[in-house]
Coordinates of C-alpha atoms in Angstrom, one line a residue:
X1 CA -17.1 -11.7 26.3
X2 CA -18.8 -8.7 27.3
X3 CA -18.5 -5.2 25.8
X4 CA -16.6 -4.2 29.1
X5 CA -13.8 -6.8 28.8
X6 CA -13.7 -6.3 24.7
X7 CA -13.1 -2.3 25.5
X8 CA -10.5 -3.4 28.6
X9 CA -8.5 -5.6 26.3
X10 CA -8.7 -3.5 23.0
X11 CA -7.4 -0.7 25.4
X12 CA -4.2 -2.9 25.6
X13 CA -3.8 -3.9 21.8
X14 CA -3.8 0.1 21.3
X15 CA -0.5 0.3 23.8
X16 CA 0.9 -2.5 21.7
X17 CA 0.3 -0.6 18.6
X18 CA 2.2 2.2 20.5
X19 CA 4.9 0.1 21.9
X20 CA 5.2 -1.7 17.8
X21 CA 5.7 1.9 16.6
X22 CA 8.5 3.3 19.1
X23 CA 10.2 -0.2 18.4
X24 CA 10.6 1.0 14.7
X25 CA 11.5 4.7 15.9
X26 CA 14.2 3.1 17.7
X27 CA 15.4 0.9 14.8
X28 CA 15.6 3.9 12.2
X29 CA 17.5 5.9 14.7
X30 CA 19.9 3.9 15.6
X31 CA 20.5 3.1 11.9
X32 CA 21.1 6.9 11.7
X33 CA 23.4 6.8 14.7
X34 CA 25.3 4.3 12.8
X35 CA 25.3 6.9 9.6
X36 CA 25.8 10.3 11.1
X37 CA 27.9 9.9 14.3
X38 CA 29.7 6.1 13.4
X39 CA 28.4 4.5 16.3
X40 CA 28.7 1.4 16.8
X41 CA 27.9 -0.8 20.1
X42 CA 26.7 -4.5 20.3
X43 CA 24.0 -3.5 23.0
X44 CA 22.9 -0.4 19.9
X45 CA 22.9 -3.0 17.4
X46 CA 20.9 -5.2 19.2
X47 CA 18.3 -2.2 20.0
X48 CA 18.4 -1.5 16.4
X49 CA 17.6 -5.1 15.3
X50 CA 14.9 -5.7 18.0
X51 CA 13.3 -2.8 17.1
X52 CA 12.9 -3.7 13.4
X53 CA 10.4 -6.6 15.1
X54 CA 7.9 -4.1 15.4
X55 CA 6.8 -4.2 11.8
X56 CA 6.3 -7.8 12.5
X57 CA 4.8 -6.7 15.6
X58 CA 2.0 -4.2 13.8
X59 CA 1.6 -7.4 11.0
X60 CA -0.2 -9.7 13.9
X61 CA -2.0 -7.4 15.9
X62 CA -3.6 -6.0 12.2
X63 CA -4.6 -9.2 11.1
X64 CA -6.1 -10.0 14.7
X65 CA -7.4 -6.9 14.9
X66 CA -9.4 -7.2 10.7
X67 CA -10.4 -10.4 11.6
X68 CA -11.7 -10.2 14.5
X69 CA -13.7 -6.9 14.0
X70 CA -15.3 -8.3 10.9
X71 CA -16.6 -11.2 12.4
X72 CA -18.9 -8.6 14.2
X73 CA -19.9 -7.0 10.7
X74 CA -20.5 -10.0 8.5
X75 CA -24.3 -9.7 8.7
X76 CA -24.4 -5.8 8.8
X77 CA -25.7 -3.8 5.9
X78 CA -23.2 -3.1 3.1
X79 CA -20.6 -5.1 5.3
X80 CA -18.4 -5.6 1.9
X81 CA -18.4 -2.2 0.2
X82 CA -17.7 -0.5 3.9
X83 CA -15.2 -2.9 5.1
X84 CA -13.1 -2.0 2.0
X85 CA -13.8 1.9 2.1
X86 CA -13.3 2.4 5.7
X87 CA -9.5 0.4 4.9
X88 CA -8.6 2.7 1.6
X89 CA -9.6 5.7 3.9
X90 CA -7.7 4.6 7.0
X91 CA -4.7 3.9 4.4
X92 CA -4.7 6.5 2.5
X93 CA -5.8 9.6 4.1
X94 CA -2.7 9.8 6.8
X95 CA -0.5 8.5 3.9
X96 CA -0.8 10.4 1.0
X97 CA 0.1 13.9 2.9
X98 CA 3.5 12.5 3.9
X99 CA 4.0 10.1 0.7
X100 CA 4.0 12.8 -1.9
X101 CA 5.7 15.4 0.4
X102 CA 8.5 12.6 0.4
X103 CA 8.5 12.2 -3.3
X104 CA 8.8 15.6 -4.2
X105 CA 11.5 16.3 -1.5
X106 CA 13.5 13.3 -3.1
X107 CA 13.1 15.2 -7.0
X108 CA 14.2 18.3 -5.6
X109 CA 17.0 17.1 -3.2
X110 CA 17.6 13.6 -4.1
X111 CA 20.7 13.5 -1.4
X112 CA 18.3 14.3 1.4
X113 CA 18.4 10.9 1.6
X114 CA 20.7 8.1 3.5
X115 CA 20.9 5.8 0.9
X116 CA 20.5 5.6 -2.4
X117 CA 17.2 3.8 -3.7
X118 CA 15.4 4.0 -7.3
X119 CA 12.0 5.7 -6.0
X120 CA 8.8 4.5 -8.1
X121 CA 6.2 7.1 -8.3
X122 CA 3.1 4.5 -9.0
X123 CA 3.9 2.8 -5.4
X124 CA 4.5 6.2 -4.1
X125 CA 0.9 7.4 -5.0
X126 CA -0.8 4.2 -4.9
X127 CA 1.5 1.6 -3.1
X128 CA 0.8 -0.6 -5.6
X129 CA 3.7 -3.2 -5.6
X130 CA 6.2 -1.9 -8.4
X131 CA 9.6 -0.8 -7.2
X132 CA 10.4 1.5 -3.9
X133 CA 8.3 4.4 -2.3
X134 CA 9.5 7.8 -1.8
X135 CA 8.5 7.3 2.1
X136 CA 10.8 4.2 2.8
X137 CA 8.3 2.7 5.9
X138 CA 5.4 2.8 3.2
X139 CA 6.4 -0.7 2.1
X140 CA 4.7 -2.4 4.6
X141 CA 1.6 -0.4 3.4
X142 CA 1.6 -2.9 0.7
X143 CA 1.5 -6.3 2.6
X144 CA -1.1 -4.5 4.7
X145 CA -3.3 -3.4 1.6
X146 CA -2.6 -6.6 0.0
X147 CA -3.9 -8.8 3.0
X148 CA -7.2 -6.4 3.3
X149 CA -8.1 -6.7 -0.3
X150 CA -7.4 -11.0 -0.1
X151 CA -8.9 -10.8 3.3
X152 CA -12.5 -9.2 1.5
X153 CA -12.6 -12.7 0.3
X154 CA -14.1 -13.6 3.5
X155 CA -17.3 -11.1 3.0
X156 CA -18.2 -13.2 0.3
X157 CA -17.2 -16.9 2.0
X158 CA -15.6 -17.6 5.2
X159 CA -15.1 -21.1 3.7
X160 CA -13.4 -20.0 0.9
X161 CA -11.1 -17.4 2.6
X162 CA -9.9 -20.3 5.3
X163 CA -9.6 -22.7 2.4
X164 CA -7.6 -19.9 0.5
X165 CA -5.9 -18.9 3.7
X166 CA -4.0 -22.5 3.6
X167 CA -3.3 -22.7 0.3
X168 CA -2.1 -19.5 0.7
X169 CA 0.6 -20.7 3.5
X170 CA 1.7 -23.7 1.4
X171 CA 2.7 -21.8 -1.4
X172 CA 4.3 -19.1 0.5
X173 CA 6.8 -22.0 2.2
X174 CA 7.1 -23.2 -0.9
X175 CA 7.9 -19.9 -2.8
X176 CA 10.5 -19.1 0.1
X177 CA 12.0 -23.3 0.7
X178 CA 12.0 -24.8 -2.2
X179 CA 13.8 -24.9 -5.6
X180 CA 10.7 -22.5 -6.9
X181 CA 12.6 -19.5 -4.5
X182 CA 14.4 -18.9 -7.7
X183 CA 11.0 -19.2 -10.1
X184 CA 10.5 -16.3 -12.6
X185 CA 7.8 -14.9 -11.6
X186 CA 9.7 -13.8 -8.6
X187 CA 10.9 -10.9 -10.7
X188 CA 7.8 -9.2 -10.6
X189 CA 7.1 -7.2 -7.5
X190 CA 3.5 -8.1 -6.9
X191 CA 4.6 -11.7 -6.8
X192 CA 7.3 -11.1 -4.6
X193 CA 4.4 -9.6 -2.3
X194 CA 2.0 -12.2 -2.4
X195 CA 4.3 -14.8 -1.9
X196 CA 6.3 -12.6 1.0
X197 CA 6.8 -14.5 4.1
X198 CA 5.8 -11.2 6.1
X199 CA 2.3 -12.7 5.4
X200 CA 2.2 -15.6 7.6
X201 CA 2.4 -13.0 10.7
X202 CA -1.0 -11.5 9.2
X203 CA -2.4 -15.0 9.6
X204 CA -1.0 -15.7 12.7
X205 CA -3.1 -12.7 13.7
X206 CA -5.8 -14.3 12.2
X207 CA -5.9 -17.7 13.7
X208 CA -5.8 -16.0 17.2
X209 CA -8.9 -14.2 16.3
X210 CA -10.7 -17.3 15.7
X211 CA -9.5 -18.9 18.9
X212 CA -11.1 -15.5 20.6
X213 CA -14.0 -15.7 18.7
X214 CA -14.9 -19.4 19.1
X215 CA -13.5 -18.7 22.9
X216 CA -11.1 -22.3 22.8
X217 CA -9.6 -22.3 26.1
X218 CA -5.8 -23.1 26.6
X219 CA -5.0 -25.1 29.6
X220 CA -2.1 -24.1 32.1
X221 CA -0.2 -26.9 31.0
X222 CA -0.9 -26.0 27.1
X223 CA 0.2 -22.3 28.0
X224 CA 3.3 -24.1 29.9
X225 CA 4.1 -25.9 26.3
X226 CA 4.1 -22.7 24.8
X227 CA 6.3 -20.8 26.6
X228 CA 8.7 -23.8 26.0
X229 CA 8.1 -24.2 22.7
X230 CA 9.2 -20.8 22.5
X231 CA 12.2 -20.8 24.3
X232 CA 13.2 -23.9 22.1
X233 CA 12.3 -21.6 19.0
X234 CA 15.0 -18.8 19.9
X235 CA 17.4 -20.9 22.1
X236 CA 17.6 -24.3 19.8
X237 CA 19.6 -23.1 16.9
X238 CA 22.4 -21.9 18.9
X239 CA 22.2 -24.6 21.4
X240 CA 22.0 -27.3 18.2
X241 CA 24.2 -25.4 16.1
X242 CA 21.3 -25.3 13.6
X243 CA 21.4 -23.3 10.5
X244 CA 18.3 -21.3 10.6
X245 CA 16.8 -19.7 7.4
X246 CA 16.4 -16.1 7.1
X247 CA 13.1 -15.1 8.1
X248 CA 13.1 -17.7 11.4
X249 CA 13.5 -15.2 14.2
X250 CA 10.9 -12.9 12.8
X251 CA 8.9 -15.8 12.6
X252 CA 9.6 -16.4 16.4
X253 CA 8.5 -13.4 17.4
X254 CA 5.3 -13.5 15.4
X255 CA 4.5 -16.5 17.7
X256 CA 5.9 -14.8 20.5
X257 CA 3.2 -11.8 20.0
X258 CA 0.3 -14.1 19.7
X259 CA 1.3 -15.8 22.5
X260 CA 1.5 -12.5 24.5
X261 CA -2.0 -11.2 22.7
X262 CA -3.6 -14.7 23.7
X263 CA -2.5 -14.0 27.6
X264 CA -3.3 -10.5 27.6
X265 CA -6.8 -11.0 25.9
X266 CA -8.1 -13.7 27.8
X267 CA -6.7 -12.6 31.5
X268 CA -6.5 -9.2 31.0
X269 CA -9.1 -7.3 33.4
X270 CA -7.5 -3.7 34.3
X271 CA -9.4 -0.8 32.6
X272 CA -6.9 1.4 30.9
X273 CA -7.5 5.7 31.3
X274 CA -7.5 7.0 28.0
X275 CA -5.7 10.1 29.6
X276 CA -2.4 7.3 30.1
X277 CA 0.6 8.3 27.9
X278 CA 0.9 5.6 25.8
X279 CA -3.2 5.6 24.8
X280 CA -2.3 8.5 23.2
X281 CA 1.4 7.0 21.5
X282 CA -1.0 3.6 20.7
X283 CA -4.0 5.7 18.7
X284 CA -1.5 8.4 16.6
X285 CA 0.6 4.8 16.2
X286 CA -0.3 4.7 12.5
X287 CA 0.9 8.5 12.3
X288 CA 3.5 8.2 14.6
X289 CA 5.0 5.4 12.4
X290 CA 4.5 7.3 9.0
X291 CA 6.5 10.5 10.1
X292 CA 8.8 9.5 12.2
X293 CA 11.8 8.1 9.9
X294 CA 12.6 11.5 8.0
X295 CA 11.9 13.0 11.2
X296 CA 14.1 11.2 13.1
X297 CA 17.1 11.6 9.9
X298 CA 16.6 15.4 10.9
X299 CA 17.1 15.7 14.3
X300 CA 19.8 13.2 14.1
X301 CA 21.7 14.7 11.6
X302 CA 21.1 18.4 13.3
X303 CA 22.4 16.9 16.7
X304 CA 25.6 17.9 17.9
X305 CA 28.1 15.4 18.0
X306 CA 27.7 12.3 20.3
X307 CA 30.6 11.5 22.8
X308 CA 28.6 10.2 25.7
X309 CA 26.2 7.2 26.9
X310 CA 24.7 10.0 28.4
X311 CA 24.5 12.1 25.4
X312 CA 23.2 8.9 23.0
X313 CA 20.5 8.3 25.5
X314 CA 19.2 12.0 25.8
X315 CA 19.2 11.4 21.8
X316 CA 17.1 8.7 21.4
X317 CA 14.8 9.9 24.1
X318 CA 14.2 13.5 22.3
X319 CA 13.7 11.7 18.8
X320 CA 11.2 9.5 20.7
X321 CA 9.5 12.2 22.0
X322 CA 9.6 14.3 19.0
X323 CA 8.0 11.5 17.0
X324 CA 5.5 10.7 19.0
X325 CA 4.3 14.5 19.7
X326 CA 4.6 15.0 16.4
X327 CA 3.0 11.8 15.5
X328 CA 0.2 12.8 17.3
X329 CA -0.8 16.1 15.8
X330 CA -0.1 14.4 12.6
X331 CA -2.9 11.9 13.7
X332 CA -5.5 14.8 14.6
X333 CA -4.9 16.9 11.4
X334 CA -5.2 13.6 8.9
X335 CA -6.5 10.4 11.2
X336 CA -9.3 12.2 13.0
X337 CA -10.3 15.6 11.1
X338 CA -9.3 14.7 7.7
X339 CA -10.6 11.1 7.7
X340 CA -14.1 12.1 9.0
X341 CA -14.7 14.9 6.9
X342 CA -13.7 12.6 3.9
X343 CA -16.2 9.9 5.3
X344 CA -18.7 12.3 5.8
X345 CA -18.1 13.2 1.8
X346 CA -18.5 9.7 1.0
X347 CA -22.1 9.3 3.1
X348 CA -23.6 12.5 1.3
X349 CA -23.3 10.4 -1.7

């Protein structure tokens, strides 16, 4: 694949990113709709839940988007010590403005917010697995940390990381479908973590980055089967009358997504302008996704009262806006500026 098609198609993953982020805008504010004006319509509710899919959404494209950019790094100088600094720094740099600016808002004026949550100040300041963060969307900071750091495994050995990476799946099934989804060690948060179904979706991402690398062709009739299979995935359990475990759907649309990345990666062939709207939502999508709930629980509980369709939409499209303007000056301040001057720190020594 040449460097032209791998700019082309990593173009598009960034409008994903973008298009994963305002999914989860959308799911926090209709959550606050719910809280702050009481409503409550099935089409809302059905935004509300689709939109909590981007989190699964951002899960695959991140571990496509690790995997496959290490398999270009392997051999270079230092690959290990920078593939883990350049992730603390893209982690922790936006977060830790808006993490601690949460936490200290919550010890000042714990009713600022909706619910009512025990906060843990180690997770908060480190996101190390322990109990809750002060900024409530940081929790999927910890599957993403946790599947970097078990994901440096494959600096060392790819062997070993694949062989890990099945073992890995085994005993998350059997951690989440068996009689050990009541086990002990369960209590503890990092275990709950590691054995987290949320981490299939990062290998789901990863498998599609070796069927891009090793450039394995899908037949018509293959892609044919898939989009059947798929179908059957969502469809079956009502048609059947099937009881469906808890995390199935999610599950679904993690195959869904690779499925859609797979299409879009390998036909894919219109160049993208960086000046397009959602090139700029897609690279302050990190940001975007870090601000945007308390954000969102402002302007929603400072809105006037909502007794319209036409009102609701005009609500949703402002807090979209909002988040994503903001998002974006949040992403030059402590994504661009901020992260390269701490890089640049880091080079001197």
């Amino acid at each position: 694949m040449s460097a032209e098609s791998k700019n082309r198609y990593l173009d598009v993953l960034q409008i994903f990113r973008g298009i994963a982020a305002l999914m989860v805008v959308i799911h926090h504010a209709i959550g606050s709709l719910h809280y702050y004006h009481n409503l409550d319509y099935a089409l809302l509710n059905f935004l509300g839940k689709f939109g909590k899919l981007g989190v699964d959404f951002f899960f695959v494209l991140s571990g496509f988007i690790i995997s496959y950019s290490a398999y270009y790094k392997y051999n270079e100088p230092d690959s290990f010590k920078n593939y883990l600094q350049n992730r603390i720094i893209r982690v922790y740099v936006p977060y830790l403005p808006i993490g601690i600016l949460m936490y200290v808002l919550y010890a000042f004026l714990p009713g600022f917010s909706n619910g009512n949550r025990e906060i843990s100040l180690v997770t908060s300041l480190t996101l190390f697995p322990k109990g809750n963060p002060a900024l409530s969307v940081a929790w999927t900071l910890t599957f993403e940390l946790g599947f970097y750091l078990l994901f440096s495994i494959s600096y060392y050995s790819k062997k070993i990381w694949n062989t890990f990476a099945v073992m890995w799946t085994v005993l998350i099934l059997l951690f989440n479908y068996s009689k050990l989804d009541n086990s002990l060690i369960l209590q503890y948060h990092v275990f709950r973590v590691f054995f987290s179904t949320y981490n299939i979706e990062f290998l789901i991402g990863y498998v599609l980055s070796l069927i891009i690398i090793h450039k394995i062709k899908i037949s018509l009739n293959q892609k044919i089967l898939g989009l059947f299979t798929l179908l059957l995935l969502y469809f079956g359990p009502i048609f059947f009358s099937i009881e469906i475990p808890e995390f199935y759907f999610n599950f679904s649309f993690a195959l869904t997504v690779f499925y859609l990345l797979y299409l879009v990666i390998t036909s894919f062939s219109k160049k993208i302008p960086k000046t397009a709207l959602m090139m700029y939502v897609g690279n302050a999508s990190f940001s975007v996704y870090l601000i945007h709930n308390p954000l969102q629980m402002m302007i929603l509980r400072l809105y006037p009262k909502i007794n319209s369709v036409p009102n609701l939409i005009t609500s949703l499209i402002l807090v979209l806006f909002l988040s994503s303007l903001f998002g974006y000056l949040y992403y030059l301040i402590f994504e661009k500026k901020y992260m390269e001057f701490v890089k640049s720190k880091l080079k001197k020594k």
